[in-house]
Amino acid sequence: MALSGTPPYAYPYHHGSSRGMTPKIQYRGAKSQATISFDDLPQNTFTAEHSIPQTEDVGPAYPTVVQQARNNMRKFDKCVLLTRVGGFYELYFEHAEKYGPLLNIKVAQKKTAAGSVPMAGFPFYQLDRFLKILVQDLNEFVAISEEFANDASGTVKSGGLLFDRRVTRTITPGTLIDEKFMDPYENNFLLALCPPGPGDLPHYSEIEKVPAELTKGSIPRPLMSTSIGLAWLDLSTGVFSTQKSTIGSLASAAARIGPREIVLVDDLEDAVKQSILGILEQHRHLVTYHSVPTQALSMSSWTPMLETEVPAELQSTFTNEEVAAGSLLLAYVKDRLQGLGIKLQPPIRRQEKETMSIDKNSMRALEILATSKGGMAGGKGSLLHTVRRTVTKSGTRLLRDWIASPSMSLQVINSRLDVVTLFLEDRALREDIIGLLRRSYDSQRLVQKFSLGRGDADDLISLLRTIEATNGIASLLKAHYNFSEVGSTMSSLDREHRQSLQHLSCRLWLEEPKALAARIADAIDEDGLLESHRIEETENANIVSMAQGVLQKEGSSDDQAAMSRLSRSKVKQKTSTDHEVEEEDAWVLRRSASPMLEGLHESLDGVRQNKASLMSRLREDLDAPSLTLRYTPGLGHYCHVKGPKDITSSLKKYGAARDVKTTKSTRAFHQSEWTSLGSKIDQAKLRIKVEEQRVFQLLREQVVVNLVKLRQNAVVLDELDIGCSFATLAEEQGLVRPVLNSSLDLKIVGGRHPTVKLGLEEQGRAFVSNDCSIGENERIWLITGPNMAGKSTFLRQNALICVLAQVGSFVPAEHAEIGLVDQIFTRVGSADDLFRDQSTFMVEMMETAAILNQATAQSFVIMDEIGRGTTPEDGIAVGFACLHHLYYKNRCRTLFATHFHALADMTKGLEHLACYCTDVAERPGGSFSFEHRLRKGVNRSSHALKVARLAGMKLWEPTLPNG
Ligand code: ADP
Ligand code: MG
């Protein structure tokens, strides 16, 4: 067997080498032994006492492993420490006591000279499972201490220790790399914030003193416009971005990025710190502090961590804030990775002008990424969930990114729409591409593993499949935009659409990845790979049974119960046939992968041949046809004979033969020829393993050489996935292509709410479509009408249509013409906003003020029942002030829903303000229904009493008008 020395879930740092590449001496082909005895353990495990505690403490000392753990716990005091000991990860002392129960693993007491030490552990291949609980569920930081084999001098220096233990990485929620529990459909962003230095701050006295309970979660006004640097990355893909922003829009930026962890400099100005923490805590972000050495505050310090350097002329475009944030981010990551090399993509500067900004309230009120019930991102009912038809994981991640930051470029939007148009028209092409996409793998994350020096044979095969899929897609596309073939009958519009597709496919790199794919296919033996996985599983099962053996020998019955709970699913019942299995190999690389490998395999074949002839000679000489030549780590090479037949006399001829283990029906003995031949076989295998590693390393290097190209291809595939996804959606739901322009108008005919519509249809109810036409002519629509008549739905649906259009999707309408929207603002009156704990009137007013301060003529504002949290008189005053400001100052497109019909009278003189309303249809006999259809005019009756009665409330009759 070759690369399967380490079981599949092994953490790749074991013994300082990469996953699957360590020749492990204890490995032997397939299992030839039912259980491994305690004595077979490669190194002292948790029951063994080290005899040489080298500490200066007086009095009895801990065994070395425990002392090493104690030291690491001190050094990494914010982390839960996991210490690798043989086949296990162990927790000691207070960590064992605290986390043992949380991880549902048994806490045992280890007796040492210095008293008993609590400890708990799990088999190493379950690391991912327990990391998930610690990091993802409990939000803990974890330090992983690995074993490193000491060389001869190290062994002497350490007083005879075979292993040294060092922390190789600390893992936090924002620094996951390829952990199996990572959500494949979401980015795992780590965000660093760098607020301005003290000199750039507004003077403290300017910061208004508003009572704290009123401003909970809001920011003093002078700080709002203070600039701040953002830098964020996803270690699993290497995507790295920076942006200059302001403290005022931090909440929205954080909502858009959705980081798992946020890093802040530890020496922050108090006022700034309070504001920032206020914003972040509100959204339950996990905040970590870190300090950056000042000499690291430059872009040149980034270079070692990037796949390519940022050219000097580009460097100068980054602002100081961005450089500071990026430096903090990279310093933090470097510290977490403890020297593990990483190659990030060069940073991309995101600029606020390039994308539509959706403020955090809109993000939530419009349920763009998650539903307001606090659902998971992408949860059912959100816009993302409703429109998503992507088939790849990385495509889904990109879709999330697009939906959270719609484009402001007509060119970008139109070329995305062109692709959707083509895929909608040509269903066969779309289905073929989807088929190929399904066969591709998440190469963004795969390639990142290789950049970290990880990446195993399976990853290479996944890469191979992805490259094959990419080639397939490239030829499909090429056939499609090959104009000469389609002929001159094509319309110029069609030609334009095809050009967009051509631009997309021109970004694909084909030649070099093709060569890489060929090398992978030539080198890796997929059958051998499968076989080696089977063997790994058996080995893992053995570790568990070994641990059970240890516990049976040394532990209490509680320990055993815990262990068997842990392993029930893992341990396979061994069948007797295991004894019969001939020693077999599962080499991951083909013999032909290198001339050297070819030669080594030939010599292995040779010694194998010798083994076969030795065996038949022995069978004959000893007259023992059941004789086999075997190996176990405990017994070494030995001959095995079955059956009651006494061969003692014939054995005598072989004077050197020594009995090792004899039962009633079997006999095992050493035989010198087999012993020396056996070790030749071992050596031959070891040489093959070493050569396989060398070849494998070359393959990895080839992947790294192609890093940039593979990543670019992955992005193209992601975009195609989204294009197909939008086309599928458009076909399913009868969406239309929106027309985007740079006017200040918004014309939607027959618009529908994408998610409410689906919800109603599920209940068998029909959705009433509505038109919306705001802009130069009627800038503000003031909408009145009864409760439950669809005002809020109408407001939101128009905002969602703008978002979808600028993302590059078709939209739920009969026709849509949209002048680019630079920012969407949503303010929902506090009565509708109760799920927030701080729904005070003050917050509502501050957020409203923020909108009035920021909205431009290109913006789109929806205000839903503003001013509800106070008396009607005050509410009307607030509402009027807003309308006045929006009308005269912001001059932006606005939909304004209110119960205060007095506002309609107060705004009569405003030429570009129009009144619309929804209605209740009353039928003779007192029954009524909501029309949900918007018409011009004002509806002065709230019909609240009707609704109340509908809800089953008994109203006091004499107060009702007309009874
Ligand atoms: P309002 O804000 O006027 O109180 P909502 O927008 O909250 O009303 O709508 C109340 C309910 O009416 C929605 O949950 C939905 O079930 C239904 N509704 C809203 N708009 C429509 C529509 N255009 N067609 C059909 N049903 C609708
Ligand atoms: Mg409403």
Tab-separated table of C-alpha atoms and ligand atoms in Angstrom, residues 751 753 756 760 763 765-770 785-794 796-797 832 864-865 897 899 918 930-933, ligand 1:
chain	number	residue	atom	x	y	z
A	751	GLY	CA	-44.532	43.156	-10.498
A	753	HIS	CA	-43.014	39.534	-4.743
A	756	VAL	CA	-44.519	35.926	-0.887
A	760	LEU	CA	-49.260	32.019	-1.316
A	763	GLN	CA	-51.453	27.538	0.019
A	765	ARG	CA	-53.880	31.384	-3.216
A	766	ALA	CA	-53.197	33.706	-6.107
A	767	PHE	CA	-50.901	36.691	-5.952
A	768	VAL	CA	-52.138	40.004	-7.365
A	769	SER	CA	-49.465	41.718	-9.398
A	770	ASN	CA	-49.009	45.473	-9.174
A	785	GLY	CA	-54.781	51.471	2.927
A	786	PRO	CA	-56.093	49.037	5.463
A	787	ASN	CA	-54.026	46.592	7.395
A	788	MET	CA	-53.304	43.367	5.600
A	789	ALA	CA	-53.943	44.853	2.200
A	790	GLY	CA	-50.450	44.333	0.840
A	791	LYS	CA	-48.675	47.664	1.407
A	792	SER	CA	-45.541	46.193	2.930
A	793	THR	CA	-45.446	43.449	0.347
A	794	PHE	CA	-45.644	45.979	-2.473
A	796	ARG	CA	-40.547	45.154	-0.639
A	797	GLN	CA	-41.276	43.547	-3.957
A	832	ASP	CA	-43.399	46.076	12.629
A	864	ASP	CA	-43.027	51.451	5.972
A	865	GLU	CA	-45.206	53.065	8.622
A	897	ALA	CA	-46.558	53.469	3.302
A	899	HIS	CA	-51.697	54.850	8.156
A	918	THR	CA	-55.069	49.571	-1.456
A	930	PHE	CA	-58.610	42.524	0.538
A	931	GLU	CA	-58.070	43.636	-2.984
A	932	HIS	CA	-54.273	43.779	-2.899
A	933	ARG	CA	-54.539	45.929	-5.994
B	1	ADP	P1	-50.017	45.597	4.941
B	1	ADP	O1	-48.588	46.016	4.989
B	1	ADP	O2	-50.827	46.450	4.066
B	1	ADP	O3	-50.608	45.401	6.259
B	1	ADP	P2	-48.908	43.118	3.973
B	1	ADP	O4	-48.056	43.550	2.837
B	1	ADP	O5	-48.239	42.815	5.249
B	1	ADP	O6	-50.059	44.164	4.242
B	1	ADP	O7	-49.710	41.874	3.442
B	1	ADP	C1	-50.492	41.088	4.271
B	1	ADP	C2	-50.763	39.763	3.603
B	1	ADP	O8	-51.536	39.916	2.452
B	1	ADP	C3	-49.513	39.078	3.106
B	1	ADP	O9	-48.932	38.285	4.073
B	1	ADP	C4	-49.990	38.245	1.954
B	1	ADP	O10	-50.448	37.010	2.413
B	1	ADP	C5	-51.157	39.034	1.428
B	1	ADP	N1	-50.782	39.812	0.252
B	1	ADP	C6	-50.021	40.916	0.220
B	1	ADP	N2	-49.870	41.371	-1.029
B	1	ADP	C7	-50.584	40.536	-1.820
B	1	ADP	C8	-50.836	40.488	-3.235
B	1	ADP	N3	-50.320	41.401	-4.072
B	1	ADP	N4	-51.594	39.473	-3.709
B	1	ADP	C9	-52.086	38.548	-2.855
B	1	ADP	N5	-51.893	38.549	-1.538
B	1	ADP	C10	-51.142	39.524	-1.008
